[in-house]
Coordinates of C-alpha atoms in Angstrom, one line a residue:
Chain A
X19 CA 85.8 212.1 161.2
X20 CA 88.7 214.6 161.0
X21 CA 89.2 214.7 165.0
X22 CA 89.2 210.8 165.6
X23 CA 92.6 209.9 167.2
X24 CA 95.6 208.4 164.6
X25 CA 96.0 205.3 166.6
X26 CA 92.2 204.4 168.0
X27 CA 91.0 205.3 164.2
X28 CA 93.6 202.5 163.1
X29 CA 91.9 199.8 165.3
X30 CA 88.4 200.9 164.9
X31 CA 89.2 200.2 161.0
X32 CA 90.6 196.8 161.7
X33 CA 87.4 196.3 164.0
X34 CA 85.0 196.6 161.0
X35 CA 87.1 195.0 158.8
X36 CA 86.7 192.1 160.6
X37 CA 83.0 192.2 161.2
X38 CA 82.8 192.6 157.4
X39 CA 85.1 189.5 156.5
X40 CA 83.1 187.5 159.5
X41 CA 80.0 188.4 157.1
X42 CA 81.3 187.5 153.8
X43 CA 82.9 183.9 155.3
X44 CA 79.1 183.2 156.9
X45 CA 77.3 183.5 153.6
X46 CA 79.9 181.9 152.2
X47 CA 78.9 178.6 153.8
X48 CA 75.3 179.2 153.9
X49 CA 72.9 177.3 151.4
X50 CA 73.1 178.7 147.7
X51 CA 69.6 180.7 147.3
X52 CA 69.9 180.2 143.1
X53 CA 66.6 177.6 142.0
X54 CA 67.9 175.7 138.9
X55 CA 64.1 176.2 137.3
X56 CA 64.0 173.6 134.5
X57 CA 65.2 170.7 137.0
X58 CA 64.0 171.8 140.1
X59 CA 60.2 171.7 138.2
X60 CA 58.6 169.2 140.7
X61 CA 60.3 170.2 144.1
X62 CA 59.5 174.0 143.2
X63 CA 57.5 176.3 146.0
X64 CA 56.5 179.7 146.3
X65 CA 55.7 182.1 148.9
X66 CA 52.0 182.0 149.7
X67 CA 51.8 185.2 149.0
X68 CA 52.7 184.8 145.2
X69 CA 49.8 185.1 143.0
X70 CA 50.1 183.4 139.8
X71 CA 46.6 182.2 137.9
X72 CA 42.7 182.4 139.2
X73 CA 41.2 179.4 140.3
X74 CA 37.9 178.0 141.3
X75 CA 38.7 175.1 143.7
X76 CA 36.2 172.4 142.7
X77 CA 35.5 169.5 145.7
X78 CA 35.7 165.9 144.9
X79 CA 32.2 166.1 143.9
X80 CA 32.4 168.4 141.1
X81 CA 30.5 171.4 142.9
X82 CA 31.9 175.0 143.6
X83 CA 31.2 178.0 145.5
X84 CA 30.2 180.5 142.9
X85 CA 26.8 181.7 143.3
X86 CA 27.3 184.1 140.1
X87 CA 27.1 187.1 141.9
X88 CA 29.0 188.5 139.7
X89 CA 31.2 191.0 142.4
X90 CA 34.3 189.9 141.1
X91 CA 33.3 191.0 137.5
X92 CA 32.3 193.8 138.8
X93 CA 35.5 194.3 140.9
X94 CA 38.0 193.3 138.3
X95 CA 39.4 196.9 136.7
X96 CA 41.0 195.1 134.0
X97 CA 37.2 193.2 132.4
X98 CA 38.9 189.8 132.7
X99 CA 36.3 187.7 134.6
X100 CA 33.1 187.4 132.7
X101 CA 30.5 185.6 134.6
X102 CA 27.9 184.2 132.7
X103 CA 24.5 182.7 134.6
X104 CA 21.0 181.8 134.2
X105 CA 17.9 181.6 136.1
X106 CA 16.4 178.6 136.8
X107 CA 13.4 177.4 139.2
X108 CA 14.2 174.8 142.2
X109 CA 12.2 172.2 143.2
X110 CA 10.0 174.4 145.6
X111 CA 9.4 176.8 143.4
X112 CA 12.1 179.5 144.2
X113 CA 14.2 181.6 141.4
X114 CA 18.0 180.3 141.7
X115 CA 20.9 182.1 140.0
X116 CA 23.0 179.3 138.6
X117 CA 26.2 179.4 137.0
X118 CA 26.8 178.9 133.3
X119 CA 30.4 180.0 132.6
X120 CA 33.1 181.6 134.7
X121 CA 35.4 183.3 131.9
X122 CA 39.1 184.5 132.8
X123 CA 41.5 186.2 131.0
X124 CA 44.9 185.7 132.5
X125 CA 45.9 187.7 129.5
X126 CA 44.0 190.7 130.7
X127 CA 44.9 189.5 134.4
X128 CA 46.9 192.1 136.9
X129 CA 46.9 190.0 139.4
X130 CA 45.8 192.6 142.4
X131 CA 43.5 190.0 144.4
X132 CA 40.4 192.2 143.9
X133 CA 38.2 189.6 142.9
X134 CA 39.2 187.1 145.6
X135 CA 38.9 189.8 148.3
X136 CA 35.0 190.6 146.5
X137 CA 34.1 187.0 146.5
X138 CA 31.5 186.8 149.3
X139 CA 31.7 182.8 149.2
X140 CA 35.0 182.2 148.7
X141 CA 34.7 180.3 145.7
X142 CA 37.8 181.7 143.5
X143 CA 41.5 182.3 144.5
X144 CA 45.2 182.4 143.0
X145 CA 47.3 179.6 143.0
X146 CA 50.6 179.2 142.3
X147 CA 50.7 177.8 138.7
X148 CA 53.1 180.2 136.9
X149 CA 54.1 178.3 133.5
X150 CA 50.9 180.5 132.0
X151 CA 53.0 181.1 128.3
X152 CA 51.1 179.8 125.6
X153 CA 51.2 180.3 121.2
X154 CA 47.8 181.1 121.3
X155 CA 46.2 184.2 122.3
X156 CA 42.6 182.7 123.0
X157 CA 44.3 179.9 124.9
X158 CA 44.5 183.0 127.8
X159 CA 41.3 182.9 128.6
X160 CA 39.9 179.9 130.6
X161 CA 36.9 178.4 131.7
X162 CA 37.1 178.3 135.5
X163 CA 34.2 176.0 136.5
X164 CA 34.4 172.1 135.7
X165 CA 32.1 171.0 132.4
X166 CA 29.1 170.0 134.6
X167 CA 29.5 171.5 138.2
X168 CA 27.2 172.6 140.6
X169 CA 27.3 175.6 143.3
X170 CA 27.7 173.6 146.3
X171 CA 24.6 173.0 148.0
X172 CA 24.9 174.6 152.4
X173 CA 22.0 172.1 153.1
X174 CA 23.4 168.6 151.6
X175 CA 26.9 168.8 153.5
X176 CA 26.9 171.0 156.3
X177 CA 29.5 170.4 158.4
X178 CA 32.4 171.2 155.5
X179 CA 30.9 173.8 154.6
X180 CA 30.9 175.4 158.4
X181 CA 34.6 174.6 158.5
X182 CA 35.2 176.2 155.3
X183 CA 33.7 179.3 155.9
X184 CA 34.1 179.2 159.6
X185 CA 36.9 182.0 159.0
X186 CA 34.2 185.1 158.9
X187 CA 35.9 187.8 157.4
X188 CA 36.1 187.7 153.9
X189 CA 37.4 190.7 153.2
X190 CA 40.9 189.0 154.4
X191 CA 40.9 186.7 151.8
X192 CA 44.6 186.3 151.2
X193 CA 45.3 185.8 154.6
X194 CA 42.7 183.4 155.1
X195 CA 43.9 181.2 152.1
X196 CA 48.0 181.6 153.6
X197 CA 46.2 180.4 156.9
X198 CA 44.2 177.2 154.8
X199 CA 47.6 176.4 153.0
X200 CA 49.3 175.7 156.4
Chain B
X205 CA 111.9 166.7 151.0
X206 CA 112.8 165.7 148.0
X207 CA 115.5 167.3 145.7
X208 CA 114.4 168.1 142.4
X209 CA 117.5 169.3 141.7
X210 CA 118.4 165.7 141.1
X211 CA 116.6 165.3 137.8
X212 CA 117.5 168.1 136.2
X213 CA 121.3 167.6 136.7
X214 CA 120.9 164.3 135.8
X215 CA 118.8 165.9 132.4
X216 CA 121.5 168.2 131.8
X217 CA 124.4 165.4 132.3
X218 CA 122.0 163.2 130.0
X219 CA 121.9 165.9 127.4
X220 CA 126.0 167.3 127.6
X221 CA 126.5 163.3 126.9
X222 CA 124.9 163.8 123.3
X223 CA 125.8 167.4 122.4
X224 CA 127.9 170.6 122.6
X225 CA 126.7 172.8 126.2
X226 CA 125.1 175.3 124.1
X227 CA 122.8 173.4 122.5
X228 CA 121.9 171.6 125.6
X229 CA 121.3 174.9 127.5
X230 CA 119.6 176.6 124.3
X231 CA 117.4 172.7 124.6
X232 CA 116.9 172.9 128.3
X233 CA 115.7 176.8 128.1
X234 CA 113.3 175.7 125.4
X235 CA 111.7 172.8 128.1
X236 CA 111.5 175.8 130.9
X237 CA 109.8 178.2 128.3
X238 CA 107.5 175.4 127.6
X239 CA 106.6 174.4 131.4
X240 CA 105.9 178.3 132.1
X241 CA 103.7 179.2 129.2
X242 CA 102.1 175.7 130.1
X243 CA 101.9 176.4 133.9
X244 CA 100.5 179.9 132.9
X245 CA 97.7 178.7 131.5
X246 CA 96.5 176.3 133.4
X247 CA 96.5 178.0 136.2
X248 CA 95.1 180.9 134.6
X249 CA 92.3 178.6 133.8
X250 CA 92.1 177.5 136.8
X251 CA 92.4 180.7 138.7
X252 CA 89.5 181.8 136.7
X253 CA 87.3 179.2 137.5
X254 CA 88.0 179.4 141.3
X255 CA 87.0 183.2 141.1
X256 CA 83.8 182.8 139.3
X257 CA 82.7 179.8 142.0
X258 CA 84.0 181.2 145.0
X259 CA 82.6 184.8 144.0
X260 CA 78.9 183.1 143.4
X261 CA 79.7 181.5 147.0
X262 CA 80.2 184.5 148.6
X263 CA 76.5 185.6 146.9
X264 CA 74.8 182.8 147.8
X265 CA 74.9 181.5 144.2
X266 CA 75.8 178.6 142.3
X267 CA 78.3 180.0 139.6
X268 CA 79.0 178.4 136.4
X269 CA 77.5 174.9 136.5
X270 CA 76.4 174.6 133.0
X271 CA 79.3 173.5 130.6
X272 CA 80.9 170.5 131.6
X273 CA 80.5 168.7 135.1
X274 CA 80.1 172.0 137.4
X275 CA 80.9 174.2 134.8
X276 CA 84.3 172.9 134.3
X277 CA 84.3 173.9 130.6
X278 CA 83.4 177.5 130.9
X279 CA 86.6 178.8 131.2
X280 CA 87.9 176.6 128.2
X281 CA 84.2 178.4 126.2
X282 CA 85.0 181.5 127.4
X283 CA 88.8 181.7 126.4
X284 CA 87.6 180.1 122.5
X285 CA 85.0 182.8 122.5
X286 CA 87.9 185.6 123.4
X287 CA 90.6 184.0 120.7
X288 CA 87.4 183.8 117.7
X289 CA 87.0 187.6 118.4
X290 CA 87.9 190.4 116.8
X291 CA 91.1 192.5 117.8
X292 CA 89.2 196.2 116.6
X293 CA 92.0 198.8 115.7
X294 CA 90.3 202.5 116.3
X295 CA 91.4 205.2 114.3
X296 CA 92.7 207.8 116.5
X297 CA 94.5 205.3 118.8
X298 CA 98.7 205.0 118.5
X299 CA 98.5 201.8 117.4
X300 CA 102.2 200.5 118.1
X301 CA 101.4 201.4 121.6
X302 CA 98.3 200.4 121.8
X303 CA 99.2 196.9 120.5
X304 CA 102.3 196.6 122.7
X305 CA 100.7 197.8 126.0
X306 CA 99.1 193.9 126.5
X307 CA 102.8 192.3 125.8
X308 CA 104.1 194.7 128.4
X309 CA 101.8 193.6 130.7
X310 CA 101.8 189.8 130.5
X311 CA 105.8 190.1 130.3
X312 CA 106.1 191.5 134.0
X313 CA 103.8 188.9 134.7
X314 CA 105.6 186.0 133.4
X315 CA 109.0 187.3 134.2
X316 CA 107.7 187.4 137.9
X317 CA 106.0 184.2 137.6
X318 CA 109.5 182.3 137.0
X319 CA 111.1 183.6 140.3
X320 CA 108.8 181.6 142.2
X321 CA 110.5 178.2 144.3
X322 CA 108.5 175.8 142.8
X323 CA 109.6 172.7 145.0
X324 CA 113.4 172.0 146.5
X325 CA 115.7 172.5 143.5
X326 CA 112.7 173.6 140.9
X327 CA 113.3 177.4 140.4
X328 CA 113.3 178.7 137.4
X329 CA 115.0 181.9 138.2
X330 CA 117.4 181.7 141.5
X331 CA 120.3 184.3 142.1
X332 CA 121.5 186.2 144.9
X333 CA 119.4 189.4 144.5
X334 CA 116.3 187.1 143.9
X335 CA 113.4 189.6 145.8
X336 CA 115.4 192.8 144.4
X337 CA 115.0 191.6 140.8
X338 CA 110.9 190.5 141.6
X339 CA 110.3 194.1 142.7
X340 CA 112.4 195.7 139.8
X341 CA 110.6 193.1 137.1
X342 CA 106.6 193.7 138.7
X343 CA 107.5 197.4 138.2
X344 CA 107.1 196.9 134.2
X345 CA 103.9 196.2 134.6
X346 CA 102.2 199.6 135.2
X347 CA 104.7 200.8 132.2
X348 CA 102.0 198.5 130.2
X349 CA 98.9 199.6 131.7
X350 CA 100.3 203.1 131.5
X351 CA 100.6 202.6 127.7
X352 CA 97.3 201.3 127.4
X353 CA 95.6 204.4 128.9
X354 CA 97.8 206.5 127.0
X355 CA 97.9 204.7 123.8
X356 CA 94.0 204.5 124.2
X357 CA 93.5 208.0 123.0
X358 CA 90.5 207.9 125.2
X359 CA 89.5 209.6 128.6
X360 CA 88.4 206.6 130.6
X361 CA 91.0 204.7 130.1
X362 CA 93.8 207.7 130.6
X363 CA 92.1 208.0 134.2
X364 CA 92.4 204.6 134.5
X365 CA 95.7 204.4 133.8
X366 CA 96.7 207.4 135.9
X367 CA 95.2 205.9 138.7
X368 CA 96.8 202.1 138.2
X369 CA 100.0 204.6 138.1
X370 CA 99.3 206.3 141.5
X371 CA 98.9 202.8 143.0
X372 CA 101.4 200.8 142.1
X373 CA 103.7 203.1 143.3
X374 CA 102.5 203.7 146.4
X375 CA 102.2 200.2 147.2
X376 CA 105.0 199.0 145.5
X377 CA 106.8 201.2 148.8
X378 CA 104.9 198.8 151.1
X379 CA 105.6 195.5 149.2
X380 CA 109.2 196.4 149.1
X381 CA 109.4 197.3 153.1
X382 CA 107.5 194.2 154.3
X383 CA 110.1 191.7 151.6
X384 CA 112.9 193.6 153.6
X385 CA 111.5 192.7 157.0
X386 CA 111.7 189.2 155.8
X387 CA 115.1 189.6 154.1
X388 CA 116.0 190.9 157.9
X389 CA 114.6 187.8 159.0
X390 CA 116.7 185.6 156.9
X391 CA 119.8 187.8 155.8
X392 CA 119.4 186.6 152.2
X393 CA 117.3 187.9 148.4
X394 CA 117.7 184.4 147.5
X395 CA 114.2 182.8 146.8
X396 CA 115.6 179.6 147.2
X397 CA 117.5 180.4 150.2
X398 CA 114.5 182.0 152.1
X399 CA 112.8 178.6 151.4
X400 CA 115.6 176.4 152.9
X401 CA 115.8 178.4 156.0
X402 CA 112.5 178.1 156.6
X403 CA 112.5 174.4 156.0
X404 CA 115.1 173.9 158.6
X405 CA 114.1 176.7 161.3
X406 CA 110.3 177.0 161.0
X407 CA 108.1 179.2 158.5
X408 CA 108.5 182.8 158.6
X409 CA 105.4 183.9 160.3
X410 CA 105.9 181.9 163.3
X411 CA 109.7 182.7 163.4
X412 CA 109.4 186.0 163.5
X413 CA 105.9 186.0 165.3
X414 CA 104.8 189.8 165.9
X415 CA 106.5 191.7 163.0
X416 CA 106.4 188.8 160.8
X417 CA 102.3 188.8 161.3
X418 CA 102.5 192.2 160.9
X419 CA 104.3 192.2 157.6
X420 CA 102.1 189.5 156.4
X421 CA 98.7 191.7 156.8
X422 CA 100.3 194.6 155.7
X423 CA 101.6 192.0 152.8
X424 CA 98.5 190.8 151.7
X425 CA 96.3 194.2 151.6
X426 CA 99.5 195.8 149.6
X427 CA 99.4 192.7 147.0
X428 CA 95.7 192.9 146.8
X429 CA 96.4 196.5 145.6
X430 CA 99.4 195.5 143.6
X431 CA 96.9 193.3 141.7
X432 CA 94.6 196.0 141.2
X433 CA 92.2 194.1 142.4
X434 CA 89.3 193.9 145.2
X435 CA 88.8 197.2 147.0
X436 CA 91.7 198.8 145.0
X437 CA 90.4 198.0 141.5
X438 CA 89.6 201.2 140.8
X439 CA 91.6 201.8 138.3
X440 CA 89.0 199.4 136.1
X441 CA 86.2 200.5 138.5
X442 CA 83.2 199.5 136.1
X443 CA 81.0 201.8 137.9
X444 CA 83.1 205.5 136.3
X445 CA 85.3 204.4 133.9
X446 CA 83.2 201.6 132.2
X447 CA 86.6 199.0 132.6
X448 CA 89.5 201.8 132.7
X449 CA 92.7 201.4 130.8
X450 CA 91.6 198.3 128.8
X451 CA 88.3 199.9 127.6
X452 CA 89.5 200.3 124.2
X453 CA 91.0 196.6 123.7
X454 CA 89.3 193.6 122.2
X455 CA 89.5 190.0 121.8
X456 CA 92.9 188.5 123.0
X457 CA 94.7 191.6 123.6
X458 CA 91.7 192.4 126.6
X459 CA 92.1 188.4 127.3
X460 CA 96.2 189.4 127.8
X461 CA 95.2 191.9 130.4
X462 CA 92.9 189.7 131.9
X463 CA 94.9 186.5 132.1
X464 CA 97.7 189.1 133.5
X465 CA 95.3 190.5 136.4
X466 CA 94.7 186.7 137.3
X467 CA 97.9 185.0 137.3
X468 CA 99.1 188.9 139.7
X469 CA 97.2 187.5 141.4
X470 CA 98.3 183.9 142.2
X471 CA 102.0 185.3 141.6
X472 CA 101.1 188.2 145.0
X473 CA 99.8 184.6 146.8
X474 CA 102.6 182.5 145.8
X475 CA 105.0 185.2 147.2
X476 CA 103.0 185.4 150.4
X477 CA 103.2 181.9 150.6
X478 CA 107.5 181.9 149.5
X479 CA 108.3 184.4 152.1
X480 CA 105.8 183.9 155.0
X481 CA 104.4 180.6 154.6
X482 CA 107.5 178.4 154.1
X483 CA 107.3 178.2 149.9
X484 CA 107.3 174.6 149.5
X485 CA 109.1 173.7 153.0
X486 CA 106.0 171.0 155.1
X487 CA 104.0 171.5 158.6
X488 CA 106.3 170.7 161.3
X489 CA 105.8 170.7 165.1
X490 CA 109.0 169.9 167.0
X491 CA 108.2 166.8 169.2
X492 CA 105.8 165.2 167.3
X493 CA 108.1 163.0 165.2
X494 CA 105.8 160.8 163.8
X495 CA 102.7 163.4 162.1
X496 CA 106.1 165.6 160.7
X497 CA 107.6 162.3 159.2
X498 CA 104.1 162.0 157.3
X499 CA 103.9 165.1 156.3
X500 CA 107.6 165.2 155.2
X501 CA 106.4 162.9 152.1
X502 CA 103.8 164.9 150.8
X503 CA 106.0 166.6 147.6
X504 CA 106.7 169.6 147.9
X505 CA 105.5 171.5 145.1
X506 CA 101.4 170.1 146.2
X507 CA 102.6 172.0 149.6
X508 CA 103.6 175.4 147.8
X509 CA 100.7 175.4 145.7
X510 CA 98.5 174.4 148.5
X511 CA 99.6 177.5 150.4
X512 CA 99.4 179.8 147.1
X513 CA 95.8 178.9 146.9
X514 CA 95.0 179.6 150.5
X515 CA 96.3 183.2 150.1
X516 CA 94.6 183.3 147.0
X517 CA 91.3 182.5 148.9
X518 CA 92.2 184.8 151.4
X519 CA 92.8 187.8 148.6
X520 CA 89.0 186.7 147.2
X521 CA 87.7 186.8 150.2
X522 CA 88.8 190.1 150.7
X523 CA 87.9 191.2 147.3
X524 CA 84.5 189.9 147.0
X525 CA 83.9 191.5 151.3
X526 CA 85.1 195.2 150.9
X527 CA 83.5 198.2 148.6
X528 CA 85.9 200.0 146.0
X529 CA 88.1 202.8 147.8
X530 CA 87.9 206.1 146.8
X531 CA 91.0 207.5 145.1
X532 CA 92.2 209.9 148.2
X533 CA 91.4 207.1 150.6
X534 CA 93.6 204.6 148.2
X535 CA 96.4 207.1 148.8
X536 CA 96.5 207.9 152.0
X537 CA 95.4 204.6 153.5
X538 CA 98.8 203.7 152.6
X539 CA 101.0 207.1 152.8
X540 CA 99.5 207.7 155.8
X541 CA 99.1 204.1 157.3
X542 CA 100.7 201.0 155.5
X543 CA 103.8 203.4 154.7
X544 CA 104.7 204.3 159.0
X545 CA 103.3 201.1 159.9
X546 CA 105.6 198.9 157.9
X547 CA 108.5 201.7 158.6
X548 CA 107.8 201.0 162.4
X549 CA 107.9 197.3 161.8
X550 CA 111.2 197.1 160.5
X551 CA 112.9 198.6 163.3
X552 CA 111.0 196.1 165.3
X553 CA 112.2 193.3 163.4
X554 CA 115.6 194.7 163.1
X555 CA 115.0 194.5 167.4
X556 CA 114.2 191.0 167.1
X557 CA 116.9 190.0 165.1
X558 CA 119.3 192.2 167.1
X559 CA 118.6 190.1 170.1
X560 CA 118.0 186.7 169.3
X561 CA 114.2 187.4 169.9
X562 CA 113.7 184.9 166.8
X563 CA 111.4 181.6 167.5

């Protein structure tokens, strides 16, 4: 720094000086980034990648995915899914696992996509519903699956259910949903 | 261009009519010390206001859009909350010091802030030595910040102080050698004067092109330091000194120093705009009769202030673009460069001048 010539070290400085105010003036007329929360309520969005509550996406005719495995219970290091099922006997004769109640926590929740990523059906993920504060400490924990729902039978309605788990790896759950969201 | 000299001899031949001179003086300084204190604060309000928004602009934020329609109120909140505080006295400051340090301040400023050319025949302050006594009068400032680090009785704000000392006298060099280029330029101090040459030969800056651009840049980064503001603020820098020499102060005595800081710097902008920039003297392009006739009736006072605010945008733009300087590199970015640079530049505008090289 000490050997740069008097008169090339005066220009160099304008130089940058310039480059820095060409910077400043280009934000300067570039879109404000600031969200006004309260007002912008309805027009609000989120990076996929934002996980926010658990969710167990029900189709229009009240039946999910869950087969009440219980991996995500199981996965969860925090104990905030509790899966609760029963056995029951189909029509031909076979033992079914069905499920009873899907219990999460969001007060327990840490919200590191273990579950969703254990899920071999894909039947939970996270959404973006962030407003979670409530008054009441049992109002945390939620019932995931719909009062009355089914597990979502692979023989009545085939072809959705190839499309929807047409994207084999599971393991890539995240980036399987981002994809589905698009 | 209007005269505005007009009305007020027509006030003051109005008033002799009724009463004895010195009561219509003593009447007539009372109406000017009115119209300053009331000038002072609204443009310290709205000087204030511009900073906040065009700061959150330059961060891609909104700024203050909460009180009033865009936040319009804020400043009016924010100087109710400063006067409803409490001015805390501290036990081992010198308190007849530390009280006058604020006055000091916001004297320099106001005494500065009546030299300016308002519009044609609207100057509050005009005499012969005009630029000589605006240099001697900005110098009392750094007596009051001086006093408030030393009055303080506290380290940060001492360092503070010293540092605001260092500055202003350093740059205070440069101000004074560009204002003599200019005074070159036009052979008068005269505020008023500079104005009407520059109304009937062109604006500075494009009169004396080369070293008049020169004196302008070196001009504005001098005022910026002057002001103790943008990447010379570091004699407040938050960072070390928590807010240098007015740590210690509270409630409107801190709101003086503020108010002070601000109105620097529309006073540094107005100057910029007085001696470079034609004061309040319109936009005109020989030839084109017609657009110079228009402009011609646009008073010239919204001219001046029109000006002021764009070298006010121009000092915020710097401010809110550069990081702080160190204190070495304060110094000898203007020893060692503003100081020969501006040196160099008079002889080159005394060459101009010499022969006729003028625009």
């Amino acid at each position: 720094m000490e050997e740069q010539n008097y008169i090339e070290g005066i220009f160099r400085a304008l130089k940058t000086l310039l480059v820095g105010l060409k910077t400043s003036i280009k934000v300067f007329f570039e879109k404000d980034v600031t969200e006004q929360y309260p007002e912008n309520r309805s027009t609000l969005t989120f990076s996929e990648q934002n996980r926010f509550c658990l969710e167990m996406p029900h189709n229009e005719k009240n039946e999910h995915k869950c087969i009440a495995c219980g991996l995500c219970q199981m996965a969860c290091p925090n104990d905030s899914i509790t899966v609760t099922s029963e056995m029951i006997t189909t029509e031909d004769g076979k033992k079914k696992r069905q499920l009873v109640k899907y219990e999460y926590n969001v007060g327990q929740c840490m919200f590191c996509n273990l579950c969703v990523r254990a899920c071999p059906h894909d039947a939970i993920r996270f959404n973006q519903d962030f407003e979670l504060g409530v008054f009441n400490k049992a109002k945390l924990i939620m019932q995931l699956n719909h009062p009355g729902s089914k597990v979502e039978e692979k023989t009545v309605a085939p072809k959705p259910v190839a499309q929807v788990t047409a994207p084999k790896p599971v393991t890539s759950a995240p980036g399987q949903t981002d994809k589905k969201e698009e | 261009m209007f005269d505005f000299s007009i009305i007020t001899k027509w006030f003051h031949t109005l008033l002799t009519g009724v009463m004895p001179e010195w009561l219509a003086i003593g009447i007539e300084c009372l109406i000017v010390l009115l119209f300053i204190i009331l000038l002072y604060a609204i443009l310290a309000i709205a000087l204030i206001y511009a900073e906040r928004k065009i700061c959150a602009f330059f961060q891609c934020r909104l700024g203050p859009n909460r009180v009033g329609k865009w936040g319009l109120l804020q400043v009016f909140a924010d100087v109710l909350k400063m006067l409803t505080k409490e001015i805390i006295k501290l036990r081992q400051t010198d308190l007849l010091l530390h009280d006058m340090a604020p006055y000091f301040v916001l004297t320099a400023s106001f005494l500065t802030f009546a030299c300016i050319p308002w519009n044609k025949g609207l100057d509050i302050l005009d005499f012969n030595v005009g630029v000589f006594f605006f240099i001697a009068i900005s110098g009392i400032g750094v007596v009051g910040i001086l006093l408030a680090g030393w009055a303080s009785h506290s380290k940060y704000p001492l360092i503070g102080a010293m540092r605001s000392g260092a500055q202003l006298i350093s740059y205070e060099l440069s101000i004074g050698m560009t204002m003599l280029t200019v005074i070159m330029l036009n052979g008068t101090m005269q505020f008023s004067e500079i104005v009407q040459q520059q109304a009937d030969f062109g604006w500075n800056i494009v009169r004396g092109h080369v070293p008049a651009v020169l004196a302008f840049l070196i001009y504005l980064v001098a005022g910026n330091a002057e002001c103790n503001r943008g990447p010379f603020d570091l004699p407040e820098a938050e960072s070390e000194l928590t807010a240098g020499y007015h740590t210690e102060y509270s409630g409107m005595h801190f709101g003086f120093f503020y108010l002070a800081e601000y109105l620097n710097m529309f006073i540094c902008g107005a100057m910029a705009a007085t001696i470079f920039l034609g004061g309040w003297a319109p936009i005109y392009f020989p030839g084109m009769d017609g657009f110079n006739a228009v402009m011609g009736y646009i008073p010239g006072f919204i001219w001046f202030f029109g000006k002021a605010f764009f070298v006010v945008f121009l000092l915020m733009w710097i401010r809110w673009t550069f990081p702080r300087l160190r204190i070495d590199q304060l110094l000898s970015l203007e020893w060692k460069y503003l100081m020969p640079l501006s040196m160099i530049n008079i002889i080159l505008m005394a060459l101009v001048v010499c022969f006729g090289l003028t625009l």
